[in-house]
Short mmCIF file of C-alpha atoms in Angstrom, two decimals:
data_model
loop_
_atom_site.label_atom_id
_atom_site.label_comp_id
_atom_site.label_asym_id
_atom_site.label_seq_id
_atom_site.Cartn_x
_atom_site.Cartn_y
_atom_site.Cartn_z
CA UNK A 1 2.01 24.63 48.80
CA UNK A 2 0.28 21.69 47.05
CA UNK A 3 -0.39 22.49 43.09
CA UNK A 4 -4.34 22.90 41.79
CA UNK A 5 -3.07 19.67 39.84
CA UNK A 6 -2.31 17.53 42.73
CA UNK A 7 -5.92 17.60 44.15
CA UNK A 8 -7.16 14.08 44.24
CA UNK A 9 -10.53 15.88 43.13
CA UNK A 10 -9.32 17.87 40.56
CA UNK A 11 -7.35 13.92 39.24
CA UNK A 12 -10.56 12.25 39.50
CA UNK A 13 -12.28 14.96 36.91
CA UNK A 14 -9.13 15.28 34.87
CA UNK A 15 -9.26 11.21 34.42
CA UNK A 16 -13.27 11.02 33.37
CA UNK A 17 -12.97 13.89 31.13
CA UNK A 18 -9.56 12.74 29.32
CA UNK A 19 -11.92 9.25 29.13
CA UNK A 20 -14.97 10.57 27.94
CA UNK A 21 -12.98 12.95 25.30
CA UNK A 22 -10.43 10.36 24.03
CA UNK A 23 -13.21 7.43 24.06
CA UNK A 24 -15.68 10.14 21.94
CA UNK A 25 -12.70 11.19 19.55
CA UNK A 26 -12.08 7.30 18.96
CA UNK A 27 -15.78 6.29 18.65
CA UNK A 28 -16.23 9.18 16.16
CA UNK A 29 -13.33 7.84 13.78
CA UNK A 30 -14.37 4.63 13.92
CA UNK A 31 -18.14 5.17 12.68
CA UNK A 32 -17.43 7.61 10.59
CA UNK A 33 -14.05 5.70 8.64
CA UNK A 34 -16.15 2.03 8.71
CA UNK A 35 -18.02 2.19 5.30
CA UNK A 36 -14.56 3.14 3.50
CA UNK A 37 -12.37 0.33 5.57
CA UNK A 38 -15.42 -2.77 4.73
CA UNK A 39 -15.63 -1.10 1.15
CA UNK A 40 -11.66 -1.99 0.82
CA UNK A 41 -11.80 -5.39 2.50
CA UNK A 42 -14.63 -5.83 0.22
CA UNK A 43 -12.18 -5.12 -2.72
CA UNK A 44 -9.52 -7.10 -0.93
CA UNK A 45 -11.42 -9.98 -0.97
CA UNK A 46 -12.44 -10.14 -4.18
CA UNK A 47 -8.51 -8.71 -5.45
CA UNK A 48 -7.08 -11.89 -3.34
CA UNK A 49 -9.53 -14.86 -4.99
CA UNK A 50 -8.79 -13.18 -8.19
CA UNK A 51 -5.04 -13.90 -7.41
CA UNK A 52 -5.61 -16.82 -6.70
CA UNK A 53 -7.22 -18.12 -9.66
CA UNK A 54 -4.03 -16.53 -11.78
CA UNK A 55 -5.27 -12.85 -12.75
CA UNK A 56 -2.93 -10.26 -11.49
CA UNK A 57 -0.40 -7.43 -12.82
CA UNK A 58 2.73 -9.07 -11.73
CA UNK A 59 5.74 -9.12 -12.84
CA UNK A 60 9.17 -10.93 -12.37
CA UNK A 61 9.34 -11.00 -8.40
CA UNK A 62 6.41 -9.07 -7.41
CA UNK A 63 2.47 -9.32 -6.53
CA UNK A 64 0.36 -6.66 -8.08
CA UNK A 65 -3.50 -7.01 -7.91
CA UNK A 66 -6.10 -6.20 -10.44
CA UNK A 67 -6.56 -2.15 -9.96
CA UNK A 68 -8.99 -1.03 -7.33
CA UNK A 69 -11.15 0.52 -9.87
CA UNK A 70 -11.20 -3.03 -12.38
CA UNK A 71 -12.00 -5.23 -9.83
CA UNK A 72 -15.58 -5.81 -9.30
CA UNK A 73 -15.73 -6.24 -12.90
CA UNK A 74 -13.45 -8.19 -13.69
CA UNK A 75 -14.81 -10.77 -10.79
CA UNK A 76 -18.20 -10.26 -11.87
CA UNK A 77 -16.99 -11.76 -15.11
CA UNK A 78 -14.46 -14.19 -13.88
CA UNK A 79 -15.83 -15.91 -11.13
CA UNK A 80 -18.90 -17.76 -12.70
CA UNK A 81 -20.78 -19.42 -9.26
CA UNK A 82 -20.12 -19.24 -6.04
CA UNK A 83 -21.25 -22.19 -4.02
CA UNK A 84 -22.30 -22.39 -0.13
CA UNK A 85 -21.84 -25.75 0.98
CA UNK A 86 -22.90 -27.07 4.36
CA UNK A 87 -20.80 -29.41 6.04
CA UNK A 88 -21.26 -31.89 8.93
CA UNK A 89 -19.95 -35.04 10.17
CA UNK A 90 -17.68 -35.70 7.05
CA UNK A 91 -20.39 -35.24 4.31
CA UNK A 92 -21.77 -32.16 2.38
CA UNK A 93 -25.06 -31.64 3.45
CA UNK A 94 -26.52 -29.12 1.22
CA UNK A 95 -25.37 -27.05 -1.04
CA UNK A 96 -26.56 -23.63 -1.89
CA UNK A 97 -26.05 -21.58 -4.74
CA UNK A 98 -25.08 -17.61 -4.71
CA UNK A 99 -28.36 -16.49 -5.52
CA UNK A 100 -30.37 -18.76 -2.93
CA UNK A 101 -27.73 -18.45 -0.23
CA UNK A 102 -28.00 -14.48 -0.96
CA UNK A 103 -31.96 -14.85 -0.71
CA UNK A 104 -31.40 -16.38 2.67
CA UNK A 105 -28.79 -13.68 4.09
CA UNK A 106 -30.06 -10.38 3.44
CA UNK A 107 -28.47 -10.13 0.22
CA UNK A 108 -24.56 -10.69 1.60
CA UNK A 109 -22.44 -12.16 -1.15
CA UNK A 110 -20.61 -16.15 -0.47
CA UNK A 111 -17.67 -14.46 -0.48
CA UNK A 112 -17.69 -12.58 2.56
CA UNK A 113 -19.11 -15.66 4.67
CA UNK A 114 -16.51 -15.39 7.88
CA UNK A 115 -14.56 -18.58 7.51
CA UNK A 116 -13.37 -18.24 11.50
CA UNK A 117 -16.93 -17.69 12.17
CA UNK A 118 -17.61 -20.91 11.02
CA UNK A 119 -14.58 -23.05 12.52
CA UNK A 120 -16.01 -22.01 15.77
CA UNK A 121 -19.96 -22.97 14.63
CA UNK A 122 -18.13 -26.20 13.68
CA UNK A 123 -16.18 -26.88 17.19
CA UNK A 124 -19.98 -26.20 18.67
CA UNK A 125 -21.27 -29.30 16.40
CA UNK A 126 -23.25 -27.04 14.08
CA UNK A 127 -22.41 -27.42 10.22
CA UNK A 128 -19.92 -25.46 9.16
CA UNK A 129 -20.30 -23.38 5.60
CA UNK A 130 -18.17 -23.60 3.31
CA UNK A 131 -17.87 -21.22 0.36
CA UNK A 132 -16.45 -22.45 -3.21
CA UNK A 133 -15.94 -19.85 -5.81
CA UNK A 134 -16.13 -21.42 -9.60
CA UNK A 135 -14.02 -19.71 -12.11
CA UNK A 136 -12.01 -20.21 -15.40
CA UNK A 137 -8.39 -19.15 -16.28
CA UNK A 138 -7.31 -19.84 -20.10
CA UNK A 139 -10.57 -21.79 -20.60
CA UNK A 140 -9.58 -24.27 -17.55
CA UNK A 141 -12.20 -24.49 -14.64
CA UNK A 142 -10.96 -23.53 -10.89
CA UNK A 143 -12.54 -24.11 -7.52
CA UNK A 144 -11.23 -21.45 -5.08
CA UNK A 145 -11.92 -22.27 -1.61
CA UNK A 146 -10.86 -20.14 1.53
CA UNK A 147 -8.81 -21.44 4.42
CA UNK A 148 -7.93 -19.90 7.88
CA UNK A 149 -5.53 -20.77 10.96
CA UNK A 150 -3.07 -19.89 13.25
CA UNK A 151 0.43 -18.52 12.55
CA UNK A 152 3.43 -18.37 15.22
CA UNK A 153 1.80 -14.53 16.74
CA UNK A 154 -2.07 -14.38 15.15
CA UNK A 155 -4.41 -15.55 12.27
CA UNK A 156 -3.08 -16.47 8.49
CA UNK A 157 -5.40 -17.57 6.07
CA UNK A 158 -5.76 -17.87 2.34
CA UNK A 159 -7.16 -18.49 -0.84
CA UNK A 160 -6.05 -22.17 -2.61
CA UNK A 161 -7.51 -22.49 -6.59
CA UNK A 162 -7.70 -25.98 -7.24
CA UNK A 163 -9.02 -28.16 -10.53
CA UNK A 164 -11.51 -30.88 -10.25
CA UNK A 165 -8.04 -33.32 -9.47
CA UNK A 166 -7.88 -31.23 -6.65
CA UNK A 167 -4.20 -30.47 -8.34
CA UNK A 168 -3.19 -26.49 -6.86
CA UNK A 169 -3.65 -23.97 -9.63
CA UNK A 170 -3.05 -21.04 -7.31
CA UNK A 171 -2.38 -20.59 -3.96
CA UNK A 172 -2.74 -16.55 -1.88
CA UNK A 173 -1.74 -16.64 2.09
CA UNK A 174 -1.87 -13.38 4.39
CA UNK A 175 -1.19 -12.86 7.51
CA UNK A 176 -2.52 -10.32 10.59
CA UNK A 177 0.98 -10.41 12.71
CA UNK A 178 3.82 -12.74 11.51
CA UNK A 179 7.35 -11.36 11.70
CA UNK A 180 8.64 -9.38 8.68
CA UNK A 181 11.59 -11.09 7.22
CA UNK A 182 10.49 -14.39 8.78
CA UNK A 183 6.44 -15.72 8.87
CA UNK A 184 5.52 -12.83 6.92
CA UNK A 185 7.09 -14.38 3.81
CA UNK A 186 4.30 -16.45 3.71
CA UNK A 187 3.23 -13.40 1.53
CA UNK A 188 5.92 -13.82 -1.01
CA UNK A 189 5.72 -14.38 -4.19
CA UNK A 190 8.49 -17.08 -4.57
CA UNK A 191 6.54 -18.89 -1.47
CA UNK A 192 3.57 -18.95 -2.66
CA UNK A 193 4.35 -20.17 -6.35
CA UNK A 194 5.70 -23.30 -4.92
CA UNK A 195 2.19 -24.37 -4.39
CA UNK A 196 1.58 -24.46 -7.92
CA UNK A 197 0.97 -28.00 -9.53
CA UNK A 198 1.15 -29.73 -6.04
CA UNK A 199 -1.48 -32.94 -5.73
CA UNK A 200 -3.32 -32.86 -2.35
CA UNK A 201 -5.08 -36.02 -3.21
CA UNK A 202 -2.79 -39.44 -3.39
CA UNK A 203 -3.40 -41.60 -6.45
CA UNK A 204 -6.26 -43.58 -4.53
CA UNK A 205 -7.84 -40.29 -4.13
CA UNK A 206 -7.21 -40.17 -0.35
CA UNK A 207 -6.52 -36.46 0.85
CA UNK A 208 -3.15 -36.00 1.68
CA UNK A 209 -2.73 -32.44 2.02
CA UNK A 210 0.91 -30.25 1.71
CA UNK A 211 3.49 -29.84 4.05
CA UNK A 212 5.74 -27.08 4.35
CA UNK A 213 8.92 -28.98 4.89
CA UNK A 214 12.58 -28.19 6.52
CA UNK A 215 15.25 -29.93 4.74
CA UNK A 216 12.90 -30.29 1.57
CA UNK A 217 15.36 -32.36 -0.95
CA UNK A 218 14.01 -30.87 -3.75
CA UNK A 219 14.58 -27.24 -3.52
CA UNK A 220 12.96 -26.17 -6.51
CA UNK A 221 9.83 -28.20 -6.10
CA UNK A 222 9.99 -29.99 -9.30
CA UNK A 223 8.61 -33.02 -7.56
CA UNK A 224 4.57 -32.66 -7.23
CA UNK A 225 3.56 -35.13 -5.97
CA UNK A 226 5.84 -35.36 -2.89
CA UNK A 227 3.08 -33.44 -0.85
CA UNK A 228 5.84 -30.86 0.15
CA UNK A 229 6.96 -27.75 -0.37
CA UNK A 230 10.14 -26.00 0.69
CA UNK A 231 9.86 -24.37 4.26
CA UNK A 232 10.95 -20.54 4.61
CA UNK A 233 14.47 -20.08 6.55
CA UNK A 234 13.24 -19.08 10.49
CA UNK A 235 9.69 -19.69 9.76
CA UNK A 236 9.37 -22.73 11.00
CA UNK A 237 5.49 -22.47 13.14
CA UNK A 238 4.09 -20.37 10.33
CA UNK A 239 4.96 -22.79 7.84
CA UNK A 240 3.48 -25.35 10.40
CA UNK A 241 0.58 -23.26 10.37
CA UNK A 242 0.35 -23.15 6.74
CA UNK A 243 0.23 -26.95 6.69
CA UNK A 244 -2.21 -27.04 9.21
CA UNK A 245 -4.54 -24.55 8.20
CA UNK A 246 -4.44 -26.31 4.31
CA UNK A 247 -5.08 -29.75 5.52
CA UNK A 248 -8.23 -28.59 7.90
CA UNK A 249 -9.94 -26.17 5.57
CA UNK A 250 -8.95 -27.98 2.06
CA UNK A 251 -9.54 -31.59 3.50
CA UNK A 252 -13.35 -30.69 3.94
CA UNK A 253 -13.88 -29.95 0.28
CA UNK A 254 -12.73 -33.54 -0.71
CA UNK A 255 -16.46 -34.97 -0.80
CA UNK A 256 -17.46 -32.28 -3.01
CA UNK A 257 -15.18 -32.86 -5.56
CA UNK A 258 -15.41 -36.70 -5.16
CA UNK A 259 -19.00 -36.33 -6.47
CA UNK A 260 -17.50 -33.78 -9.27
CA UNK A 261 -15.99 -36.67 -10.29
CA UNK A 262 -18.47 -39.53 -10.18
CA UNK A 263 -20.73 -36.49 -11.84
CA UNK A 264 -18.37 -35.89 -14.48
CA UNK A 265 -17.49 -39.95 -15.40
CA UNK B 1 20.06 25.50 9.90
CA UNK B 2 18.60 28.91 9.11
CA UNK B 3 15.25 28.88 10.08
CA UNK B 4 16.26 27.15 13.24
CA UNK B 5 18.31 28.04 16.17
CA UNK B 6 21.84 26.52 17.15
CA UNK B 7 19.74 25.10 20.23
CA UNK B 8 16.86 24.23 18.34
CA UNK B 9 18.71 21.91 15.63
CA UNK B 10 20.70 20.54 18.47
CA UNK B 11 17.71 18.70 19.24
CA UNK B 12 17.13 17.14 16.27
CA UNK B 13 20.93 16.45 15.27
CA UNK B 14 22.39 14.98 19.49
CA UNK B 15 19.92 12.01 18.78
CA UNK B 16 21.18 11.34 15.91
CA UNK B 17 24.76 10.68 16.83
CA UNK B 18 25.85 11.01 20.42
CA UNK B 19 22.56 10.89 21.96
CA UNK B 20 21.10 8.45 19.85
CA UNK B 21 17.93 6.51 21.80
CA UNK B 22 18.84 3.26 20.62
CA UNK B 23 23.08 2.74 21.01
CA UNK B 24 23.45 5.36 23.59
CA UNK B 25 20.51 5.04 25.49
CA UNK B 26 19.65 1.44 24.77
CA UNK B 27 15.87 2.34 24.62
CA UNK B 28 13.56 0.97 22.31
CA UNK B 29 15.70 -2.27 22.11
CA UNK B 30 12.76 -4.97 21.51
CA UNK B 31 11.44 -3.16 17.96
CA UNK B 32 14.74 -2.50 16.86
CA UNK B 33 14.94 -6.86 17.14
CA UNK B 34 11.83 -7.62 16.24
CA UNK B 35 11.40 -6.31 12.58
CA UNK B 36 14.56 -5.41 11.58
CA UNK B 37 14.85 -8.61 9.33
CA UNK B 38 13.57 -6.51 6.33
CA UNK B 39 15.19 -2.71 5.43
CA UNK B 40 11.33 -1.91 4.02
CA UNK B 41 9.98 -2.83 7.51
CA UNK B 42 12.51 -1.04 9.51
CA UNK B 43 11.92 2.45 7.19
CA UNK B 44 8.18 2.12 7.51
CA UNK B 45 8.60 1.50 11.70
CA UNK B 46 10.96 4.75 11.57
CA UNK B 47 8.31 6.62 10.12
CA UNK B 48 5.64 5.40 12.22
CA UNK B 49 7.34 6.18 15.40
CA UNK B 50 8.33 9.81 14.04
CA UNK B 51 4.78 10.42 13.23
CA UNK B 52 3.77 9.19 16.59
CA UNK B 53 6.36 10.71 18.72
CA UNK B 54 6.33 14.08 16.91
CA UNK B 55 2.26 14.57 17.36
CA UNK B 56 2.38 13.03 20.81
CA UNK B 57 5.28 14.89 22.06
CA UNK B 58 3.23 18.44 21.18
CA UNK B 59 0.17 17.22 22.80
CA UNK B 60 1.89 16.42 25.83
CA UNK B 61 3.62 19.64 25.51
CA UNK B 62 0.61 21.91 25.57
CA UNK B 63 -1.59 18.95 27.78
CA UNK B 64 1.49 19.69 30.25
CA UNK B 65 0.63 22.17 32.80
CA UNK B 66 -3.19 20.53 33.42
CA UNK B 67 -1.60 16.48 33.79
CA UNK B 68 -2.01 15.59 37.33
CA UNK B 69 1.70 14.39 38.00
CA UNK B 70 -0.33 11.00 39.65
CA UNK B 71 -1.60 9.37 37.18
CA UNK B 72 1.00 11.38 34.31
CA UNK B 73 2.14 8.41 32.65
CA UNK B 74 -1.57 6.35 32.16
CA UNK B 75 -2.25 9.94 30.18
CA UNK B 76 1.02 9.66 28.35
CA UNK B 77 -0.28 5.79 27.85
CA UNK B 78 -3.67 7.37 26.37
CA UNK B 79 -2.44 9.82 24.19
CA UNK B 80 -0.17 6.86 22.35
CA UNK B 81 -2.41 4.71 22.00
CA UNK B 82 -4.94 7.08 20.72
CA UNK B 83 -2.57 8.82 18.05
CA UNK B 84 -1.69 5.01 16.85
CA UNK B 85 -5.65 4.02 16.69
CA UNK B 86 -6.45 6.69 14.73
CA UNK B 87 -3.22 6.79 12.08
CA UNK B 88 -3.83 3.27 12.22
CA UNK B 89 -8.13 3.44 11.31
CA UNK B 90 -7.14 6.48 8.85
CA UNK B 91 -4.77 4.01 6.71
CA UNK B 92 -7.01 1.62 6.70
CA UNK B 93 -9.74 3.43 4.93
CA UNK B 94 -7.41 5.67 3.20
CA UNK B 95 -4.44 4.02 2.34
CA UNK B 96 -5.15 0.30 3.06
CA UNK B 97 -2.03 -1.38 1.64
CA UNK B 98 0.26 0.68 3.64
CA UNK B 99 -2.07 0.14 6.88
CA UNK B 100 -1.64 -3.44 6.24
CA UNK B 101 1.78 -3.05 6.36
CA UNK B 102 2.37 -1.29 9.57
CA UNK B 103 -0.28 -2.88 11.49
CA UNK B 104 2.05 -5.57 12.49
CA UNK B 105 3.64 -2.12 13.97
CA UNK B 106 1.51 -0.66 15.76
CA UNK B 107 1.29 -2.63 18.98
CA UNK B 108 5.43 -2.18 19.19
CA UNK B 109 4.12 1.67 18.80
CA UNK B 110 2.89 2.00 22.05
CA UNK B 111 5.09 -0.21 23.73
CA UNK B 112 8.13 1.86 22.36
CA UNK B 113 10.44 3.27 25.27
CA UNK B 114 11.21 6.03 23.47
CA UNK B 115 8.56 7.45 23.22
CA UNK B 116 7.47 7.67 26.50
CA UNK B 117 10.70 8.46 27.53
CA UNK B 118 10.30 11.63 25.28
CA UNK B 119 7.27 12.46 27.29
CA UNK B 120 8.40 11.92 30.39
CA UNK B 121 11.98 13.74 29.89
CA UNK B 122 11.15 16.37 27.58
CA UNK B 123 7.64 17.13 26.77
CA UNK B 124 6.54 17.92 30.19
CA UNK B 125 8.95 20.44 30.63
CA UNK B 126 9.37 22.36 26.96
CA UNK B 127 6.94 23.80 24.83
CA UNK B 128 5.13 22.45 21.72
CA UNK B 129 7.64 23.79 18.93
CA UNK B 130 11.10 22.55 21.04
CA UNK B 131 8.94 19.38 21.90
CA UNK B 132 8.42 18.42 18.27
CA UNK B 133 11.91 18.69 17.07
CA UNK B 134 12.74 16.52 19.97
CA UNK B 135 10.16 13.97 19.45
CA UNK B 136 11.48 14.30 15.13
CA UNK B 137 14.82 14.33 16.30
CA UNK B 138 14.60 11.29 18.48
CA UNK B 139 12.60 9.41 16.11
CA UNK B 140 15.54 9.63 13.11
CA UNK B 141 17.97 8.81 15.58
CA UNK B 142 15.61 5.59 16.21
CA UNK B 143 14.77 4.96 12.64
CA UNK B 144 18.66 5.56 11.39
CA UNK B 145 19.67 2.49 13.37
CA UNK B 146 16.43 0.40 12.67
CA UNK B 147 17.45 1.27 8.78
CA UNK B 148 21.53 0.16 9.56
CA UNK B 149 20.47 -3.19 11.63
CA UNK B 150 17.94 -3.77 8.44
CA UNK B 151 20.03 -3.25 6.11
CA UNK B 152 22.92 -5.69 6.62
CA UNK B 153 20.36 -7.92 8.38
CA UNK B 154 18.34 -8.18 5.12
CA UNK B 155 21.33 -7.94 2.31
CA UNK B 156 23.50 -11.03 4.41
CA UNK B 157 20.12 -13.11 5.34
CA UNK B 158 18.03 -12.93 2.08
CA UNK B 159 21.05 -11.30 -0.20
CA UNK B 160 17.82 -8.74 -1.02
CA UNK B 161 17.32 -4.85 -0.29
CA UNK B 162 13.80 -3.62 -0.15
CA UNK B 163 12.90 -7.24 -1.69
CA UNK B 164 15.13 -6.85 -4.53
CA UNK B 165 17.95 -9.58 -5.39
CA UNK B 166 20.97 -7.88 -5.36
CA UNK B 167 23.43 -10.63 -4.40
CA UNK B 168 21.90 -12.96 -7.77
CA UNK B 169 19.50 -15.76 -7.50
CA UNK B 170 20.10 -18.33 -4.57
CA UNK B 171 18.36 -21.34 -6.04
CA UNK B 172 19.77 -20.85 -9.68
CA UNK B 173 22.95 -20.06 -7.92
CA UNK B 174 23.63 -16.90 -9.94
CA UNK B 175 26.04 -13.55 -9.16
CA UNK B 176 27.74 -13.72 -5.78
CA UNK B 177 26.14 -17.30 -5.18
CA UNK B 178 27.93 -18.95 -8.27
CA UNK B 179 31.42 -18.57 -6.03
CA UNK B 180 30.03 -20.25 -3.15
CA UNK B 181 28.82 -17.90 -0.95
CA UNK B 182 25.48 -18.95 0.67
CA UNK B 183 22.65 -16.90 2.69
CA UNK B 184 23.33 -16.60 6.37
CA UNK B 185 20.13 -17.82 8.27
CA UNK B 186 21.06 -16.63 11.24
CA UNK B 187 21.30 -13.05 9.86
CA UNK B 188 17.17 -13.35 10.17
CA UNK B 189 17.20 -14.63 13.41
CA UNK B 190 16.54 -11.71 16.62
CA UNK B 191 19.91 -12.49 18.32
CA UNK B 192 21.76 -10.87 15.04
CA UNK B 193 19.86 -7.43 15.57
CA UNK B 194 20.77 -7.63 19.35
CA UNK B 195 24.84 -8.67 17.76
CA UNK B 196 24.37 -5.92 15.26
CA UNK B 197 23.49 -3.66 17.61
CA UNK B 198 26.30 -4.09 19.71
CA UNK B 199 28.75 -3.78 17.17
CA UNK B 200 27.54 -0.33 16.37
CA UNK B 201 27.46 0.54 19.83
CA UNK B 202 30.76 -0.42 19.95
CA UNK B 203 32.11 1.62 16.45
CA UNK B 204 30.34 4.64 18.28
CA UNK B 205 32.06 4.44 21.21
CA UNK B 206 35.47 3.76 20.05
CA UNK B 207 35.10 6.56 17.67
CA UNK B 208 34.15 8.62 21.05
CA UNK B 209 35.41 8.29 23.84
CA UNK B 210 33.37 10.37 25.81
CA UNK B 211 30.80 8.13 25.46
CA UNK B 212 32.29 5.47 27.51
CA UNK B 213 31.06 5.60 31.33
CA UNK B 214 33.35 4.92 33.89
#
């Protein structure tokens, strides 16, 4: 005799219902977890510029943020300006500071402008913003500017501090997917520190950018102004990506700081 | 085991050794290759699965004698994904460093073999206790080899363990390094979990020979 369970009608019902209850139980977490997951991408945000710029807990080997509970301070007081700049065609268009750009946008801080949001306004021919956050570290001034691309499996992206040689004074990369052990190294420490003291700009002042470089012959990156760093072992289209994503985003800023310069002299 | 039964911890200690998922089933093959480069990876994978497998297996369990055998596994599908979305949204807002860790995981998560296999051979037909110690049971049997394959993977490829330099310092040529011996690449390389894997599956079964099929 053919089970209850094996009535096509009795499927049909069984499907919508498992649908509508799964779907409801999904929607419900989702609404009711958002303010406490943008609240820490907030704080991630603000934890990963800070990194960036050289204010952190590490120690030896290992990558500690500022606390949770220090944070917004600590970048209220840290991070001085934070520009909007509007870029098209290979010039700066406008620029914006925090307070007029958060006059225009319903009060959103620079800091949480979507930097893949913008790549695509970009592709579409519509300037492209670009945020620039203006801090000091040991009474030096640092330009942090964010940078996105594509790693071997899904989106990496970062935070570069620079000074006004456009000489790296801090570098932060993430990642969404990358493999652990390989790509996702991208996240370590010893990685990342490489970047430090690296020239993006030639002696002319033309951008140059940073590779990520197999068979690097200088290991230790003592060399700075070699425009490479060492490449991580099995890594080889993240580090690509890592390149790429550096000489896109950073290469846009170069007109900014070129009138820095001519400001400054 | 005093609390449980000899045929109750049977199911948590057969897929541990002779009946272990990975070397004697050779299911769940593709995570076990993919993140095993790191030990901290492969421990935080074990305990994702468990979670997953030991939750899901239940609600299969007590879901079991209402699932319409047609369309059985797209509910199986459902309930894995769901359990993964939610632990996954849960870290996020609760526990976001941890949630960035495993979310690289969780896609593997519902892919795993395992744990529909679970479903499929065991849940349907055993109630919610027995299906939980099978689902826990089959999970540390998963995350014991993911730990093994991670931990030789990660100490001969980056001489590290959880991160940690245990071998000395690679660039200042320090401790084991200052002899000569040098990182082996290919260690982090998939093919070396799949050779790894092997190797254990081959220790098991010379050790038993029962396990060998004709």
């Amino acid at each position: 005799m053919e089970k209850k369970t094996d009535k096509n009608l009795y499927t049909v019902i069984f499907a919508v219902v498992m649908v509508l209850v799964v779907g409801s139980l999904l929607a419900f977490t989702a609404s009711s977890l958002k303010p406490a997951i943008s609240e820490n991408e907030r704080i991630e945000k603000q934890q990963n510029i800070l990194y960036a710029m050289g204010y952190n807990q590490n120690e030896e080997t290992t990558i500690e943020f500022i606390s949770t509970d220090k944070v917004a301070e600590m970048f209220k007081t840290k991070v001085k300006d934070q520009l909007v700049l509007e870029y098209q065609d290979g010039k700066i268009i406008s620029k914006q500071t925090r307070q007029e750009y958060m006059d225009a946008n319903d009060g959103q801080e620079p800091y949480l402008i979507d930097v893949k949001k913008q790549q695509a306004e970009a592709k579409k021919g519509n300037p492209r913003k670009l945020p620039l956050f203006i801090g000091e570290n040991e009474g030096k001034t640092y330009y942090v500017a964010p940078i996105y691309g594509k790693g071997l499996w899904d989106a990496i992206w970062g935070f570069i501090a620079v000074d006004e040689d456009m000489i790296v004074r801090g570098t932060f990369f993430d990642h969404a997917g990358e493999t652990p052990g390989l790509g996702a190294n991208i996240k370590q420490r010893y990685f990342m520190d490489d970047f430090y003291g690296e020239h993006l700009l030639t002696s002319n002042g033309v951008f140059k950018g940073i590779n990520v470089a197999k068979g690097n012959n200088d290991p230790k990156n003592e060399r700075k102004t070699d425009y490479k760093v060492d490449a991580l072992a099995g890594a080889t289209i993240t580090g690509d990506g890592v390149s790429a994503m550096i000489k896109a985003d950073m290469g846009l800023y170069v007109p900014y700081f070129k009138n820095l310069k001519n400001e400054t002299n | 085991m005093g609390i449980l039964s000899k045929k109750d911890s049977k199911l948590i200690t057969d897929p541990l050794a002779d009946n272990n998922p990975i070397t004697i089933q050779v299911l769940g093959i593709c995570s076990a290759l993919a993140i095993t480069a790191e030990l901290k990876a492969s421990l935080v994978m074990g305990i994702a699965v468990m979670f997953v497998l030991g939750v899901g297996n239940v609600v299969i369990s007590l879901m079991r004698n209402i699932i319409p055998s047609k369309i059985r596994i797209i509910v199986q599908l459902i309930v894995v994904a769901a359990l993964v979305i939610i632990v996954d949204q849960v870290l996020k807002a609760y526990a976001y460093e941890l949630s960035k860790t495993l979310s690289v995981f969780v896609g593997l998560i519902i892919t795993n073999c395992i744990i529909m296999g679970r479903f499929e051979a065991f849940a349907l037909g055993n109630g919610p206790w027995r299906s939980f110690l099978d689902g826990i049971g089959n999970a540390a049997g998963y995350a014991l080899i993911l730990v093994a394959v991670g931990f030789f993977r990660e100490l001969l490829g980056s001489g590290t363990l959880f991160g940690y330099p245990v071998l000395g310092d690679a660039i200042e040529k320090t401790g084991v390094y200052s002899i000569g011996y040098e990182n082996n690449g290919f260690m982090l390389m998939p093919p070396m979990a799949l050779i790894i894997v092997g190797l254990i599956i081959w220790a098991q079964r010379s050790r038993n020979k029962d396990l060998i099929e004709d």
